[in-house]
XYZ file of C-alpha atoms in Angstrom:
254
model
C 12.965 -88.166 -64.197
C 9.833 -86.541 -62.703
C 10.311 -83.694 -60.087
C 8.926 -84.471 -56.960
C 10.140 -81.510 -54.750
C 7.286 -78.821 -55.474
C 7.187 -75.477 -53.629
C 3.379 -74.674 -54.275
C 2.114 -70.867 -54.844
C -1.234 -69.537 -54.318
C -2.876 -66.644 -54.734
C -5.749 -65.704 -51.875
C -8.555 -66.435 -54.588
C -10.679 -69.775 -52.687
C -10.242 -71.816 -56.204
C -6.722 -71.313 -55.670
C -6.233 -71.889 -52.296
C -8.463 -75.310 -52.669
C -6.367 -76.026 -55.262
C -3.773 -75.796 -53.096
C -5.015 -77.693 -49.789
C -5.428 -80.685 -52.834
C -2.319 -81.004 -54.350
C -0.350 -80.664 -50.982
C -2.219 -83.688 -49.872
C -1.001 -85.781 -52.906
C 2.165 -84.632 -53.302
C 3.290 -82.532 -50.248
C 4.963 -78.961 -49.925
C 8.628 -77.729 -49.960
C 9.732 -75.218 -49.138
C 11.437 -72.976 -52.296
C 14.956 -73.029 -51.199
C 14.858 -76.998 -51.514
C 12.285 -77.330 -54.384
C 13.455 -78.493 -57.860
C 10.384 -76.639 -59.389
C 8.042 -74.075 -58.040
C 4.271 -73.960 -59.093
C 2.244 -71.290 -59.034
C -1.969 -71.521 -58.738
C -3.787 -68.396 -59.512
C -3.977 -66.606 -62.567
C -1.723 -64.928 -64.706
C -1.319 -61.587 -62.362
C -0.248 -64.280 -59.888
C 2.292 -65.782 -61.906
C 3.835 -62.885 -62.524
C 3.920 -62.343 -59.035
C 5.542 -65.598 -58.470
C 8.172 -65.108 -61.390
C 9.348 -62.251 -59.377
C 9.648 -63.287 -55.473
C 11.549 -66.443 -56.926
C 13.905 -64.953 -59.437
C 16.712 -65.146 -57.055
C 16.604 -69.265 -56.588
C 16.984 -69.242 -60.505
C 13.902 -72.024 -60.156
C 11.334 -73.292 -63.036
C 7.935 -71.969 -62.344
C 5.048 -74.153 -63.467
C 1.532 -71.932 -63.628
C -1.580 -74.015 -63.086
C -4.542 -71.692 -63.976
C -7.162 -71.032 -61.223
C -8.019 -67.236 -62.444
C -9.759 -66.366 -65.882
C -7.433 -65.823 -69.201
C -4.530 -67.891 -67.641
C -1.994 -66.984 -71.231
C 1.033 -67.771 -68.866
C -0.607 -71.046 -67.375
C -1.110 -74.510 -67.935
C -4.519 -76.198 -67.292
C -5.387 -77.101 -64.063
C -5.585 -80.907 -63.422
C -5.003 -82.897 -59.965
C -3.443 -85.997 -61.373
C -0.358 -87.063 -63.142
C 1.502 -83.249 -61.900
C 5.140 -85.134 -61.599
C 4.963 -86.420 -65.021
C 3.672 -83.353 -65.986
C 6.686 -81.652 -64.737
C 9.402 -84.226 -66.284
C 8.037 -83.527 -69.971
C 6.856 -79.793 -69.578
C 8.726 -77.432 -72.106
C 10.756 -74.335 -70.678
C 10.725 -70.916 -71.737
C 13.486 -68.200 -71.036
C 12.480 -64.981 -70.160
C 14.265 -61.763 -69.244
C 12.269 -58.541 -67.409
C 12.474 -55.039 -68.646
C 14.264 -52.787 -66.211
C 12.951 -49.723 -65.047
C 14.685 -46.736 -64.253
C 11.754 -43.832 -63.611
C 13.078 -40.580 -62.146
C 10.544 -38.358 -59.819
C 9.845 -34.366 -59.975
C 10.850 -34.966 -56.713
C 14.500 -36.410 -57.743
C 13.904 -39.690 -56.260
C 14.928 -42.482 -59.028
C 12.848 -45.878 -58.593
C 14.562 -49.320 -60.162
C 11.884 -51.942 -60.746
C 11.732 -55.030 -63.317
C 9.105 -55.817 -65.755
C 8.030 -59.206 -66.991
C 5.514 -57.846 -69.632
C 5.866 -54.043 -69.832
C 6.571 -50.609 -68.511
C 4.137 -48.694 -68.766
C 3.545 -44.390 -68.788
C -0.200 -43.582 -68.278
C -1.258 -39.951 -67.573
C -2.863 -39.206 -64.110
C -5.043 -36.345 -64.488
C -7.388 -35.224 -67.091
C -5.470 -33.978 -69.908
C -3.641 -35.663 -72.179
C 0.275 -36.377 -71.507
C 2.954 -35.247 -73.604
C 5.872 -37.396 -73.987
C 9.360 -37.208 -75.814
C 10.585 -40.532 -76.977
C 14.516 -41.025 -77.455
C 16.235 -44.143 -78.100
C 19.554 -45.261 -77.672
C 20.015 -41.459 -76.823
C 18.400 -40.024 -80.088
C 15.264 -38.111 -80.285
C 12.714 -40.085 -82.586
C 9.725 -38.694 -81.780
C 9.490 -35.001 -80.286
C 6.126 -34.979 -79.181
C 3.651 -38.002 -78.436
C 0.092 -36.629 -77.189
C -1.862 -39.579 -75.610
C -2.948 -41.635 -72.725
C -0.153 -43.047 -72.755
C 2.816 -45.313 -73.928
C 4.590 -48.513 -73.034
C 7.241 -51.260 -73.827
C 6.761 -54.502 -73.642
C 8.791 -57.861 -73.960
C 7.419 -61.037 -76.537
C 5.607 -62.330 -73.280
C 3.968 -59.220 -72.483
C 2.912 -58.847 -75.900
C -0.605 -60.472 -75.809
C -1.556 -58.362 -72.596
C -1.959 -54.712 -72.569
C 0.152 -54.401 -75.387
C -2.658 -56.257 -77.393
C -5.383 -54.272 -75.926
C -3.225 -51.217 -77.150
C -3.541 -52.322 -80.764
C -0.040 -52.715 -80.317
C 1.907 -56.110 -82.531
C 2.249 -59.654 -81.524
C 5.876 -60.295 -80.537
C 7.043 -64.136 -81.104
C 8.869 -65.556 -78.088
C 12.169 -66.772 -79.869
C 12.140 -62.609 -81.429
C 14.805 -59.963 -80.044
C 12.610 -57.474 -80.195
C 10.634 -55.075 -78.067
C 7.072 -53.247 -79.210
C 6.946 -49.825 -77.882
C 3.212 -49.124 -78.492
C 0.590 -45.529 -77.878
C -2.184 -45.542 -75.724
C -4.923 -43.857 -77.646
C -2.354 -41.546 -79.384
C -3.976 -38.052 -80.369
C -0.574 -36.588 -82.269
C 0.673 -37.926 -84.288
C -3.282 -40.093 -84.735
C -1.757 -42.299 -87.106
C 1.338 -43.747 -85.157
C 1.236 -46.734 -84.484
C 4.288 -47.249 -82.523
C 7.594 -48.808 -83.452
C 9.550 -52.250 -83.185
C 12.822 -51.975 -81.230
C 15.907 -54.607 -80.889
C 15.858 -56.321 -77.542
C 19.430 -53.988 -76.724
C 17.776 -51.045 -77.222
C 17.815 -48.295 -74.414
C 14.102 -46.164 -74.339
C 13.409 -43.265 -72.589
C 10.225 -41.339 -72.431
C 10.469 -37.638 -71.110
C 7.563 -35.969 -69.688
C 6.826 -32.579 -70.997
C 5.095 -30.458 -68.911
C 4.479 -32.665 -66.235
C 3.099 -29.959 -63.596
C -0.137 -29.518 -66.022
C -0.314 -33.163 -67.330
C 1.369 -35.359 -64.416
C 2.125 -39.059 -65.994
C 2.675 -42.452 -63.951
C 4.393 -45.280 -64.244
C 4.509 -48.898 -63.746
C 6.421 -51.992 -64.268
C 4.082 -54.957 -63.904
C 1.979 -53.549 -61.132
C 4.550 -51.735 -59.327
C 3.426 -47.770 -59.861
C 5.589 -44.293 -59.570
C 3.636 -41.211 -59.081
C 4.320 -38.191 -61.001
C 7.470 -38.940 -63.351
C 9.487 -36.537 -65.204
C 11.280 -39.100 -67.165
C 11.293 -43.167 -67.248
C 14.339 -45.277 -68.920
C 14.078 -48.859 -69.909
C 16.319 -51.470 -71.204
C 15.972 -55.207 -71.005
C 17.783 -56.873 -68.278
C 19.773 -60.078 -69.416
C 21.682 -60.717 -66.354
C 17.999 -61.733 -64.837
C 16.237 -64.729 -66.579
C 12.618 -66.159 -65.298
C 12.534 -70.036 -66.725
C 8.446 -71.162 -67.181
C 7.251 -74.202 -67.756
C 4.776 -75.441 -70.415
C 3.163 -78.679 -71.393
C 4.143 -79.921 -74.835
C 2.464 -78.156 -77.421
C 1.028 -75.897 -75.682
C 4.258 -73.263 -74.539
C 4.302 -69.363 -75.749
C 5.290 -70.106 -78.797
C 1.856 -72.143 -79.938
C -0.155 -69.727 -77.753
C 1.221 -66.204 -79.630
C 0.327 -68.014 -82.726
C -3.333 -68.963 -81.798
C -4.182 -65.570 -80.268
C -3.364 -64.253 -83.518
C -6.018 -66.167 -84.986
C -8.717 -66.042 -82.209
């Protein structure tokens, strides 16, 4: 049966936005807390966006690209949206949760859909400890940086990282350098989804680090914990044959 209560999203962008003034005329707006499916028109920064203000209504989210790469969206097309909908393929999700405490003391709690990320934020290199489950693995990481991300956040900065393409279905996490200077050659490490990571800051006077869960920054950490949340899980929608699963694969060959 096709879903015909649609909350649409839009980002500010005018494709978006005209995107949106169209398919409200052919198949009108609801609002969220009565929808049956929620879909988001913008890009993929946008659909993150979405994923996170509706978590709470435990809704589908259907992305209809109106940006530029689009990985977490389907193509945009005017007609046939409730069928659309009633065959569209959905893919479970769960955020990373952040846990990054301040040199001020101050401990901020946000959730990740693709990664967490540590990026220095000043001119030298940052030093970072890396423990995991509560066991030193690696005493001293010189780099830009370093982040975790989940299967879904794999293909984005992960990628640009050099850092391993994570299959959807996978309970793993890819903890992954940012233009690591010691050790050069490490390459980073595959971690099961349970595992708990936390990066210390060494030194973090002379070579302050920041960090931020999908957009959401924290100004000079000392130390940043992350763990994948189960008890939160964003549900996306995908035409047939063309879900995570199929797109992980072809970026792997692009």
């Amino acid at each position: 049966m096709a879903k015909t209560r649609i909350a649409f999203h839009a980002s500010t962008a005018p494709a978006a936005q005209d995107a949106l003034a169209a398919l409200t005329r052919a198949y009108g707006q609801s609002l969220a807390e009565d929808a049956e499916v929620v879909v988001a028109l913008g890009g993929d920064g946008f659909m993150l966006q979405t994923l996170h203000d509706t978590e709470e209504l435990g809704l589908p989210v259907y992305g209809m690209n109106c940006g530029t790469v689009g990985f977490l969206m389907n193509a945009f097309d005017l007609e046939g949206l409730p069928e659309r909908l009633a065959l569209a393929e959905e893919t479970l999700i769960n955020p990373l949760e952040m846990r990054a405490t301040t040199a001020e003391g101050e401990v901020v709690r946000a959730l990740a859909i693709n990664e967490v990320s540590l990026l220095r934020a000043g001119p030298q290199a940052a030093k970072l400890a890396i423990y995991v489950d509560g066991k030193l693995r690696l005493e001293e990481l010189v780099c830009d940086g370093a982040l975790l991300c989940t299967p879904a956040g794999s293909t984005a900065y992960n990628y640009s990282a050099h850092g391993p393409i994570l299959p959807i279905g996978s309970d793993v996490l890819a903890l992954t350098a940012v233009a690591a200077f010691r050790p050069r050659r490490w390459r980073g490490a595959l971690l099961p989804k349970t595992a708990v990571v936390r990066l210390d800051v060494l030194n973090p006077e002379k070579r302050p680090v920041m960090a931020d869960a999908d957009s959401r920054s924290v100004q000079n950490v000392v130390s940043v914990e992350i763990r994948s949340e189960p008890r939160v899980q964003h549900r996306i929608l995908f035409d047939p044959g063309h879900g995570l699963e199929e797109r992980l694969i072809v970026e792997q060959f692009a």
